[in-house]
Short mmCIF file of C-alpha atoms in Angstrom, two decimals:
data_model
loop_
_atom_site.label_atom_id
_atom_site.label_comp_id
_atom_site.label_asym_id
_atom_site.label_seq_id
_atom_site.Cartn_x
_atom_site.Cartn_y
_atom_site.Cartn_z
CA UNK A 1 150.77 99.70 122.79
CA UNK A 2 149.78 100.78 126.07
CA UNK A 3 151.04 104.11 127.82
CA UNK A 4 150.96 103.73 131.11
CA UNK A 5 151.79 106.42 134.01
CA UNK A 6 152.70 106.03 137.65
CA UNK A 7 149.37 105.04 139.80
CA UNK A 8 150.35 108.43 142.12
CA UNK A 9 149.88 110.65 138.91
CA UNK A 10 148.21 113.76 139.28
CA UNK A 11 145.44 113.46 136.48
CA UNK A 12 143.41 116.74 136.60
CA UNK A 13 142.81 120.19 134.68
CA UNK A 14 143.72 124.06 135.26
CA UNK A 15 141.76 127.22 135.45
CA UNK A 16 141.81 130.46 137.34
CA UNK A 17 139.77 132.36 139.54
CA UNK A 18 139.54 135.81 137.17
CA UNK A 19 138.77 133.34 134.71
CA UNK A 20 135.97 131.35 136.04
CA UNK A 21 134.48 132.66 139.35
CA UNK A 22 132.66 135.49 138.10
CA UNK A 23 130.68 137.83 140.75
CA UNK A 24 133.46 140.19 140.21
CA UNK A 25 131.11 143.02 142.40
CA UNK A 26 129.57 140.89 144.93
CA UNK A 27 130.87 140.21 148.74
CA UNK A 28 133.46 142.72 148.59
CA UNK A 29 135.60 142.13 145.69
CA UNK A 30 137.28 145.33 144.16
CA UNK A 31 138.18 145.64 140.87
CA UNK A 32 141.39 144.14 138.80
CA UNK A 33 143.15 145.39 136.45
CA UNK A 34 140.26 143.36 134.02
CA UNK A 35 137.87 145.06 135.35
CA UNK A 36 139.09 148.43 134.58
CA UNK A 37 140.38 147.92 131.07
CA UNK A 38 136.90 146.50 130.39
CA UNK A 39 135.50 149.82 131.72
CA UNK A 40 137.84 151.72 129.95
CA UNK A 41 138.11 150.05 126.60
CA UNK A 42 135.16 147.05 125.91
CA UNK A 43 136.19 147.39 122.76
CA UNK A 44 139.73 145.30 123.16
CA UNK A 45 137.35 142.27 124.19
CA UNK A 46 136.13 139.83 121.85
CA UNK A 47 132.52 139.94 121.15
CA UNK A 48 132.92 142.81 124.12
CA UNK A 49 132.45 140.24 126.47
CA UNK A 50 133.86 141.29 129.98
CA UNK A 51 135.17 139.59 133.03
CA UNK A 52 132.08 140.18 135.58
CA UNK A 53 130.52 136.60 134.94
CA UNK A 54 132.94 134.77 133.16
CA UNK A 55 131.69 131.24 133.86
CA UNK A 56 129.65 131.17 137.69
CA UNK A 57 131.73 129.15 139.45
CA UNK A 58 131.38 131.57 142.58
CA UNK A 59 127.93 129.91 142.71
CA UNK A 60 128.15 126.61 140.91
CA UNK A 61 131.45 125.14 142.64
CA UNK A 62 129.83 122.41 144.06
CA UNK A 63 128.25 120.92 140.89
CA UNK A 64 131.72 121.77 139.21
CA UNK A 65 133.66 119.73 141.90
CA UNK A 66 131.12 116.85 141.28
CA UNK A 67 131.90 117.58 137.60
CA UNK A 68 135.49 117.05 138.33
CA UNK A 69 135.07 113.52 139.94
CA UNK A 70 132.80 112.61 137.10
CA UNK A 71 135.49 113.24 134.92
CA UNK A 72 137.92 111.85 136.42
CA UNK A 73 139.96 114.31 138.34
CA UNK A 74 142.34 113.58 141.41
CA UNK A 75 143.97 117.48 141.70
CA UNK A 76 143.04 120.72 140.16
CA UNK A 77 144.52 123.61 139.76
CA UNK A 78 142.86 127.56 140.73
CA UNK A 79 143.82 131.05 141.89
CA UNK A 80 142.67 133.10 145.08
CA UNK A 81 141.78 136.31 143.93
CA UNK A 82 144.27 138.78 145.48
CA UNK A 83 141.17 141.99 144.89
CA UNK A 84 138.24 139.15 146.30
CA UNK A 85 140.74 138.19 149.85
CA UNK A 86 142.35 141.61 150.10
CA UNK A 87 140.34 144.13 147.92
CA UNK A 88 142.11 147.28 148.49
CA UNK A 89 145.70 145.01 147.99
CA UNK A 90 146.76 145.87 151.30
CA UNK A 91 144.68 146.09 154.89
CA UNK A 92 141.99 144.17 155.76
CA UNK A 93 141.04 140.55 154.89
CA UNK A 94 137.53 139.87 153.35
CA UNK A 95 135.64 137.72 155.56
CA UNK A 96 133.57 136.35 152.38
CA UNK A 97 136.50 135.24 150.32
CA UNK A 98 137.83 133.86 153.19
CA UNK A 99 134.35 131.62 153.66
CA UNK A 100 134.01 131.11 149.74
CA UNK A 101 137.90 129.67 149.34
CA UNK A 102 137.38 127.56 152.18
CA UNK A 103 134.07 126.16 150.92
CA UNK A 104 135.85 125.29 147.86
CA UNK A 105 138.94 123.79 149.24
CA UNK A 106 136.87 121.57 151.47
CA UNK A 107 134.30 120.42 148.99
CA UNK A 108 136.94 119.69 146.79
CA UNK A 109 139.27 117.09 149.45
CA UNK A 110 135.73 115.69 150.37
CA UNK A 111 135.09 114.29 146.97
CA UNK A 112 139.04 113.33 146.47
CA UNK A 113 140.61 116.20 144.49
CA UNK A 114 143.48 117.46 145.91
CA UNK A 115 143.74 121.28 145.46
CA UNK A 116 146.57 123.09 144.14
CA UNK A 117 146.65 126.88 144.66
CA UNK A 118 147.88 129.87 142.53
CA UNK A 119 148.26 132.97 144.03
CA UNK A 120 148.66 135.26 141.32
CA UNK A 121 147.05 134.74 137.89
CA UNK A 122 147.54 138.65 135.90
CA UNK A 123 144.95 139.79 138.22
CA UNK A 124 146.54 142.86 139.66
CA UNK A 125 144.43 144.49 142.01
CA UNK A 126 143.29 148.24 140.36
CA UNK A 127 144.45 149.50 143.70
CA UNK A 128 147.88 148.11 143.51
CA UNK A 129 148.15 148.86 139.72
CA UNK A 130 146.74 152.79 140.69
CA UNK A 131 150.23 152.49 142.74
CA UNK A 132 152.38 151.56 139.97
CA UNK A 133 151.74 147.39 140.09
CA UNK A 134 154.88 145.87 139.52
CA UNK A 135 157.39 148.46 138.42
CA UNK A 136 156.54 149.34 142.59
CA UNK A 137 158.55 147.68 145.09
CA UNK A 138 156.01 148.23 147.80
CA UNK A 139 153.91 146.23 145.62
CA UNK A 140 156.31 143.43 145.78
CA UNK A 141 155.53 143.94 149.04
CA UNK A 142 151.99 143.61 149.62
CA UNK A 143 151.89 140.63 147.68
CA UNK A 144 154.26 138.89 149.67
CA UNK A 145 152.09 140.04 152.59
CA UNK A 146 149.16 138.77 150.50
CA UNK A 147 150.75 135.75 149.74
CA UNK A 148 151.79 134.99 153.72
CA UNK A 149 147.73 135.71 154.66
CA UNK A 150 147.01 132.49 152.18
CA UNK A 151 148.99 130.25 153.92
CA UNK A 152 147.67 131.32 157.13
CA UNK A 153 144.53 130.65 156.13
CA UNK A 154 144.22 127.55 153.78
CA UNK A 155 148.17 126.42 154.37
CA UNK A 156 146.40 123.66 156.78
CA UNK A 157 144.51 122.05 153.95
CA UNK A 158 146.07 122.91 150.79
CA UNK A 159 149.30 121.60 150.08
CA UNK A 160 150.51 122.39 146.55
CA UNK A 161 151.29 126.19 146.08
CA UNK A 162 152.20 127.78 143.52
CA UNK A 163 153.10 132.10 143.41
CA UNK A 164 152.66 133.16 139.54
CA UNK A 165 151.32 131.75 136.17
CA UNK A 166 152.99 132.29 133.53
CA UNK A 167 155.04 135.57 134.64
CA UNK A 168 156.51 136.31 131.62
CA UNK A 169 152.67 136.91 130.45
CA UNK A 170 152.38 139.90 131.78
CA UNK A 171 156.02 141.66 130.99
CA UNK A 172 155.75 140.62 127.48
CA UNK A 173 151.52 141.32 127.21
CA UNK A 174 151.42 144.46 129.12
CA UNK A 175 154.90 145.93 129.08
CA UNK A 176 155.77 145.24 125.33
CA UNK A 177 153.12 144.35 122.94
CA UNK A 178 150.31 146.30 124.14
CA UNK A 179 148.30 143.16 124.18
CA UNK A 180 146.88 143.80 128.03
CA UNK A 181 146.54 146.45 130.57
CA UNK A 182 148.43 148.95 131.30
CA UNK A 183 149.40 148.68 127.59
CA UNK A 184 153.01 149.99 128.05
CA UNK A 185 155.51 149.51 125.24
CA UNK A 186 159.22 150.07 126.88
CA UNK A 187 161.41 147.03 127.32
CA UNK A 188 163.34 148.44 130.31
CA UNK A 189 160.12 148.92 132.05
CA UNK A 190 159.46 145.50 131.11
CA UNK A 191 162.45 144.40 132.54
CA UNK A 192 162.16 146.21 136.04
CA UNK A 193 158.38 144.28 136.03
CA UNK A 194 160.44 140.91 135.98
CA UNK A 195 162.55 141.61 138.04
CA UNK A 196 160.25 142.34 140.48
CA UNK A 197 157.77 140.00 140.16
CA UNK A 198 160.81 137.64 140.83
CA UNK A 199 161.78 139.37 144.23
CA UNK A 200 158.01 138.69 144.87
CA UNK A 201 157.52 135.02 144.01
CA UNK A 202 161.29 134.72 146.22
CA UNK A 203 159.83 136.46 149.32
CA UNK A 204 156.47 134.15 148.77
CA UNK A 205 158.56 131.18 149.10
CA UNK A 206 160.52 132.58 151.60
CA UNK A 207 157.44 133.32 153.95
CA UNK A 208 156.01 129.32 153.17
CA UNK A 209 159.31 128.15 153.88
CA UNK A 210 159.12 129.68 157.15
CA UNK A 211 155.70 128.39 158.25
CA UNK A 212 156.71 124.59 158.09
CA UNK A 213 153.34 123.30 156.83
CA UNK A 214 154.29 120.64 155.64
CA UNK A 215 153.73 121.35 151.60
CA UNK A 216 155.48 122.08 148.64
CA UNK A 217 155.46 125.29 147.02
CA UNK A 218 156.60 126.07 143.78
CA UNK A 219 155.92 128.83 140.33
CA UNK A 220 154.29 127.80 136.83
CA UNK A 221 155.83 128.46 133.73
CA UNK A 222 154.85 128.64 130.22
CA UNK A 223 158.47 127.17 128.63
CA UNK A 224 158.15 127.50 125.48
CA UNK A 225 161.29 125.90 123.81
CA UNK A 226 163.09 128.31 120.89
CA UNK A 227 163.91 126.16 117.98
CA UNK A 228 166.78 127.63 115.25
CA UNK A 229 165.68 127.74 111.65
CA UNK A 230 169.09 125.52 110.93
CA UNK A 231 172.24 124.47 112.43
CA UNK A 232 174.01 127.72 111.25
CA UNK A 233 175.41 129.63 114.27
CA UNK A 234 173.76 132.96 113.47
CA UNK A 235 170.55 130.77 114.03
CA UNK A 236 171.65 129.32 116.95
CA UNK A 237 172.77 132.64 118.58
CA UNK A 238 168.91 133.85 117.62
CA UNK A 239 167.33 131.19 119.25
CA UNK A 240 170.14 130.83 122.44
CA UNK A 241 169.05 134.61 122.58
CA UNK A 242 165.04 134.08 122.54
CA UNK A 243 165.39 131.04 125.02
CA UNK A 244 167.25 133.49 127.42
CA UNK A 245 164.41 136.45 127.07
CA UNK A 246 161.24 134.02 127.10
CA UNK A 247 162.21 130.87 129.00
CA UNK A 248 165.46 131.39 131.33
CA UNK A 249 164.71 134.61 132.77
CA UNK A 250 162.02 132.90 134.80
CA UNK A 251 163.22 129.46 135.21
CA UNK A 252 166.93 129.72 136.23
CA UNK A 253 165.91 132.42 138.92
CA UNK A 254 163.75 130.28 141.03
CA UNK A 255 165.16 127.01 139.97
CA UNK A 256 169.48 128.39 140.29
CA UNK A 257 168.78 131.34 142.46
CA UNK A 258 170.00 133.96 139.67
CA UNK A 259 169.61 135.26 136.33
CA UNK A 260 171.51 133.87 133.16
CA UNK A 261 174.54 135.73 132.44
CA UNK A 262 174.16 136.01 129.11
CA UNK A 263 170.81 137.99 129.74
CA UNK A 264 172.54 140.31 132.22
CA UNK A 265 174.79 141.14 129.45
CA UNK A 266 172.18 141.92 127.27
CA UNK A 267 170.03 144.20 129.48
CA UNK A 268 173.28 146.27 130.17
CA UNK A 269 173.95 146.58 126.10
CA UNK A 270 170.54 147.73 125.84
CA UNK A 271 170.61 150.19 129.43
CA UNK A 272 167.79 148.11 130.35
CA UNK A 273 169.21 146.57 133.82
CA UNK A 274 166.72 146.95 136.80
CA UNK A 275 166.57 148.59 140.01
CA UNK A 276 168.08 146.68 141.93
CA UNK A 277 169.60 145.76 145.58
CA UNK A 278 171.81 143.04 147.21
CA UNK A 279 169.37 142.31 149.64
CA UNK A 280 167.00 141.04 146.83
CA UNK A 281 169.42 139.20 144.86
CA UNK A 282 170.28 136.98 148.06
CA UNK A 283 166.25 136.30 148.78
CA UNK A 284 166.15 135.44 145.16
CA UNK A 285 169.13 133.10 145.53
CA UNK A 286 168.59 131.49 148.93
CA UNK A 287 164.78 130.68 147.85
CA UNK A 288 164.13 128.20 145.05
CA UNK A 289 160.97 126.18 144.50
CA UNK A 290 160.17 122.27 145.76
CA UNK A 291 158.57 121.52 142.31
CA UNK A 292 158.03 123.12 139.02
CA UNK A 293 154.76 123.65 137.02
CA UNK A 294 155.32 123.54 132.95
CA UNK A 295 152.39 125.25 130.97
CA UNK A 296 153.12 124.01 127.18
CA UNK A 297 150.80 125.03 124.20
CA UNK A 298 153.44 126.10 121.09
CA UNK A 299 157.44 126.12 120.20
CA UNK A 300 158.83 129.35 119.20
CA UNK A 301 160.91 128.94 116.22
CA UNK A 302 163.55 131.63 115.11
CA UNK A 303 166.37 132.49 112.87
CA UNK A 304 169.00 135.40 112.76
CA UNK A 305 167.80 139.03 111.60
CA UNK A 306 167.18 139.68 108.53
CA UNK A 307 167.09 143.36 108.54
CA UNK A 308 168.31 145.61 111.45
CA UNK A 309 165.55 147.59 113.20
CA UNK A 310 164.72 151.03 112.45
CA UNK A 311 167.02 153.19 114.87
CA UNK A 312 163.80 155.10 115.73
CA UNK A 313 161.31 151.99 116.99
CA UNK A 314 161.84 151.21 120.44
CA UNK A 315 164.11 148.48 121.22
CA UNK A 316 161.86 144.95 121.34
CA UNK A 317 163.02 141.84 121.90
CA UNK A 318 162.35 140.80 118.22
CA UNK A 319 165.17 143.29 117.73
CA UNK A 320 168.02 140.39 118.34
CA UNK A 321 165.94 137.81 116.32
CA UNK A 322 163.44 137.39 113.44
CA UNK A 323 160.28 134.52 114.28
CA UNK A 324 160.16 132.14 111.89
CA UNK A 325 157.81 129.82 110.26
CA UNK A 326 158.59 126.31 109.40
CA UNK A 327 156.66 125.35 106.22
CA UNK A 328 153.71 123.15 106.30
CA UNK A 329 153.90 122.85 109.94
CA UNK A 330 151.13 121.33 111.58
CA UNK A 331 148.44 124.39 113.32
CA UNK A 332 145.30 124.95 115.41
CA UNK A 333 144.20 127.96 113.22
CA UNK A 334 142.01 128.61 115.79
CA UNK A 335 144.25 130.58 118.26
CA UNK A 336 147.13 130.65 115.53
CA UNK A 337 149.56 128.46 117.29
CA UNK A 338 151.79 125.55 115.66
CA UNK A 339 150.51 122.01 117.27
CA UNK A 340 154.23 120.64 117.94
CA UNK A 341 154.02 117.53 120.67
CA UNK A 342 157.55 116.87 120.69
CA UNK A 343 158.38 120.04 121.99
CA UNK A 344 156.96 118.67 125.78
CA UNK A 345 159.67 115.50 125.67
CA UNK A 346 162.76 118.31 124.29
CA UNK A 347 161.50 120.42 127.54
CA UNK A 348 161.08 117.01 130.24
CA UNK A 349 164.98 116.87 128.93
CA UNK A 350 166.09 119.94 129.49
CA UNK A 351 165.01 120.17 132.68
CA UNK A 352 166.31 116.25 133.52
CA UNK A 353 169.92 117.65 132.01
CA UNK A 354 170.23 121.09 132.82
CA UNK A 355 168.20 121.89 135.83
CA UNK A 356 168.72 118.95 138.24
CA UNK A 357 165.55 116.77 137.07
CA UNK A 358 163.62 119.08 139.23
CA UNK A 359 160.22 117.21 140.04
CA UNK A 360 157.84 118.88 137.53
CA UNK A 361 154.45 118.97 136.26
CA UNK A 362 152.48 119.72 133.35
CA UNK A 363 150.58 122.79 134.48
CA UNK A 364 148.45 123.87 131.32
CA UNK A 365 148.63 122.19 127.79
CA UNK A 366 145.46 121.80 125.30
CA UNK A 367 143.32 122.99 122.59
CA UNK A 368 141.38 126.37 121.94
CA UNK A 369 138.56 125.86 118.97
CA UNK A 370 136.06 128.10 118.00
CA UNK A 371 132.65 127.28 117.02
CA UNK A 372 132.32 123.93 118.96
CA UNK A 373 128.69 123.68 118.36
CA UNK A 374 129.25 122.28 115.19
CA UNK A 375 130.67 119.23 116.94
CA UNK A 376 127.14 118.52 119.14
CA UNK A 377 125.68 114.57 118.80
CA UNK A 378 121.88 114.24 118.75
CA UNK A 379 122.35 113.86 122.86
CA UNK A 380 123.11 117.04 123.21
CA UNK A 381 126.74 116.53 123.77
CA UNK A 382 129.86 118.02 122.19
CA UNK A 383 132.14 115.38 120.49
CA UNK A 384 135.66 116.99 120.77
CA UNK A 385 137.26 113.95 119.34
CA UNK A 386 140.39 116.16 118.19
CA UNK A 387 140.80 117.20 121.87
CA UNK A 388 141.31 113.45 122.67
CA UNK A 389 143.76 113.35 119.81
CA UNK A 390 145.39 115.96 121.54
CA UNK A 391 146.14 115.41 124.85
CA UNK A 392 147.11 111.74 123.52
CA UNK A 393 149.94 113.02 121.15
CA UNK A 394 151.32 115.33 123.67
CA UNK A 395 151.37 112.30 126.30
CA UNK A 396 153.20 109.87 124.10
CA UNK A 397 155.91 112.18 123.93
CA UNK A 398 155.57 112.73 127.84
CA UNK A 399 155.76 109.28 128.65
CA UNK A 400 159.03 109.11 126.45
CA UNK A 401 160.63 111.22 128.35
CA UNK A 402 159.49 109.89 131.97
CA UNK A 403 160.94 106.80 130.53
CA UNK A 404 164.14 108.37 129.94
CA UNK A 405 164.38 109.65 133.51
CA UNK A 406 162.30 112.72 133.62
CA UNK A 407 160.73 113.81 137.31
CA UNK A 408 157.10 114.68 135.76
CA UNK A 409 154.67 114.11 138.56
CA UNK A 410 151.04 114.36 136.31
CA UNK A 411 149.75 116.37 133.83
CA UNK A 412 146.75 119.04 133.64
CA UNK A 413 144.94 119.78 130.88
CA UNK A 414 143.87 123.63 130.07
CA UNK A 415 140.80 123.26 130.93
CA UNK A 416 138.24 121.83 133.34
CA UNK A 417 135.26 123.89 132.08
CA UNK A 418 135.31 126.22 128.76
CA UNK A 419 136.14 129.62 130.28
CA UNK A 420 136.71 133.58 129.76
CA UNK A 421 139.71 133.74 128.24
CA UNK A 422 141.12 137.24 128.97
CA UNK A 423 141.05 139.74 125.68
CA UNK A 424 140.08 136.46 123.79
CA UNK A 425 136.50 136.23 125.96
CA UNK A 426 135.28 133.04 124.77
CA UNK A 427 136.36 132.87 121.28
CA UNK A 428 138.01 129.52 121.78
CA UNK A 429 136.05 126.91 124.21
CA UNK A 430 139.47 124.37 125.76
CA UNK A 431 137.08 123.15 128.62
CA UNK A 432 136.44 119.07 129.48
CA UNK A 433 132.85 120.10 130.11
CA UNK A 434 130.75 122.52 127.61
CA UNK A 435 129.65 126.31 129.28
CA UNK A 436 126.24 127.03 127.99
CA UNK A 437 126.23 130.75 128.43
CA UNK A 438 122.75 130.92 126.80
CA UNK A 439 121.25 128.15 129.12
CA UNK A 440 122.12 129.84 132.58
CA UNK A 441 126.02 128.19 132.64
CA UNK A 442 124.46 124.80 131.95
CA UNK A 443 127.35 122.22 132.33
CA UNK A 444 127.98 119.19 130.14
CA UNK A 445 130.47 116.91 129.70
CA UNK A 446 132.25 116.69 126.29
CA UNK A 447 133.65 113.69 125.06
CA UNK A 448 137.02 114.24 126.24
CA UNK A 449 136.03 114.39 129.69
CA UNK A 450 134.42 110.73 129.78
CA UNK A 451 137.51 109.71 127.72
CA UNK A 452 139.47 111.74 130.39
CA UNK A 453 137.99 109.92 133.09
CA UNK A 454 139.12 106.44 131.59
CA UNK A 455 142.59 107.81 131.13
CA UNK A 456 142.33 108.41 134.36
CA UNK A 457 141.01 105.02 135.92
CA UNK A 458 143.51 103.12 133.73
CA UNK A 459 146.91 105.11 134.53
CA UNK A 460 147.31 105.62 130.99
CA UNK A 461 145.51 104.49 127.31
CA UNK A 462 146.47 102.11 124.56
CA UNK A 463 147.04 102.46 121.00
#
């Protein structure tokens, strides 16, 4: 059987600039929040490998973009670095990222891959975060300044914008489970960071909007669809309840212009409501996105508590619901996640039914595995045949669904090049192409990026 996808599909691959550019202290770039928490604490890293290098892109682009066209790339997805184009956050514009993002937009539509640009990627600027980051509404603020100085600047060539990945990351990593910086554990505070960061991707839209360029702007969202134990409704109340938390209170702000009731209600039970004004609600309603990005790696699966929470611990999320896991379900033990592939059709349908088959994207989906080596051929190569196995499982169930009516416009795997991966360093390698951090960054392509390439050529693969 043959899967085949539109000839206008966007076949290409996903990284970020924190996570691949390295020369985090040259040409004027100030430090992130990464940067500081590696100061502060190298300890929380794996391996204690930092963010300064990460994988040399800042001098390699060129070879990468030829890298991209050898494996068979037509768009990719990266971030400007807020602290490398405005390094103090606010003020003045840094003539060097300014140069370097426009080499790399240009080298990129000169070999035929059409660039799509994130703005913000967890990199808070230490300066901004010094100020509060985003429980600070003049925060909000600068980024929407920050965000208005892109388009300005690159709007002319780059046409596919996007404000946040994966927003949610942050409130749940940094505000509640002391996973990243600032390692704050209070759900309200959590809260008031959503809430902001949603007045912030509204005024970024607003201020594209305004410019006419001719472009589509739109957010990226890890959905990550919360499946009940069973059919009873205390299980379907835990996982309605974890959908709302995890999934809606992104996605029906930018895509319905307000919050889900249901999650209102909660947040007031639990005196956890924002700060906030009429004025904001009304950007946040009058501004929705052109087009969706869906990041997709894992389902959550849930059932009704078991026990009620100690009336001392402070009031989590996990508080409403218990995680659950299904027996002999299928993982990558790798990064600990459950490998589910029908999970992408269940969310292509969701948003088809419930949010007005918005056009969509897959933004991010694919396969951390440690110890890669293991997999090299006597050419030197790395032969990531489960990669391939991957991507193809997760695309059947894709096509399904664009079948059935679903407005998916391409799909981008996570990622072009095996890159630092936040706390995780590089544990897990995802990349199309092997990082030889040994061998001076030496690039080579893995398997899956030659089999990528044909997927690409052919508008699909056969079974």
């Amino acid at each position: 059987m043959k899967y085949e996808f539109p000839k206008d599909f966007w076949w290409g691959s996903a990284a970020s600039g924190p996570q691949t550019e390295g020369a985090a202290d040259v040409d004027g770039r100030k430090p992130s929040i990464w940067d500081h928490w590696y100061q502060e604490e190298p300890g929380r890293f794996f391996n204690n490998v930092g963010p300064t290098n990460t994988s040399n892109f800042y001098y390699q682009y060129k070879e990468d973009i030829q890298l991209m066209k050898e494996t068979g790339h037509n768009s990719f997805r990266t971030s400007i670095q807020w602290s490398r184009l405005i390094p103090d956050g606010i003020g003045e514009v840094n003539p060097k990222a300014v140069e370097f993002y426009n080499n790399v937009i240009d080298e990129m539509l000169a070999n035929g891959v059409e660039p799509f640009m994130n703005l913000y990627h967890f990199d808070m600027p230490m300066s901004m975060q010094e100020l509060g980051g985003w429980e600070n509404r003049e925060v909000v603020s600068a980024y929407a300044t920050f965000a208005k100085t892109c388009f300005e600047l690159f709007g002319d060539k780059v046409k596919h914008w996007f404000t946040f990945n994966e927003p949610i990351v942050p409130v749940e990593a940094g505000y509640l489970y002391d996973m990243h910086y600032p390692n704050v554990v209070d759900f309200k505070r959590a809260a008031q960071v959503a809430y902001h960061t949603t007045v912030a991707h509204a005024l970024a839209v607003k201020e594209y909007h305004a410019l006419n360029q001719d472009g589509e702007i739109g957010i990226i969202l890890n959905l990550t669809p919360s499946y009940p134990r069973s059919q009873n409704p205390a299980d379907l109340r835990a996982s309605h309840i974890a959908d709302l938390i995890f999934n809606r209170s992104f996605l029906d702000p930018v895509t319905k212009g307000e919050f889900p009731a249901d999650l209102v209600a909660i947040l007031k039970e639990h005196d956890a409501v924002p700060v906030h004004t009429e004025e904001d609600l009304a950007v946040i309603k009058h501004n929705i996105i052109d087009i969706l990005g869906v990041n997709y790696y894992q389902p959550r699966r849930v059932k009704a508590k078991e026990y009620a929470a100690h009336p001392d611990a402070p009031f989590m999320p996990e508080h409403l619901f218990d995680n659950y896991e299904m027996p002999y379900r299928k993982m990558n033990p790798y990064r600990g996640w459950e490998i589910f592939e029908k999970a992408i059709y269940d969310i292509a349908i969701n948003l088809r039914d419930n949010y007005g088959n918005i056009p969509f994207f897959i933004s991010e989906n694919g396969m951390g595995v440690e110890g890669e080596d293991r997999y090299r051929t006597s050419e030197g190569s790395i032969d990531d045949h489960y990669r391939i196995a991957f991507i193809k499982d997760h695309l059947r169930w894709l096509h399904k669904a664009m079948d059935e009516g679903a407005n998916c416009k391409g799909y981008h795997l996570w990622t072009f090049m095996d890159c630092w991966s936040w706390a995780n360093a590089y544990k897990n390698r995802y990349g199309l192409v092997e990082v030889n951090l040994d061998d001076n960054y030496k690039r080579t392509i893995k398997s899956s990026g030659r089999w990528y390439k044909e997927l690409s050529e052919n508008h699909g693969f056969e079974v």
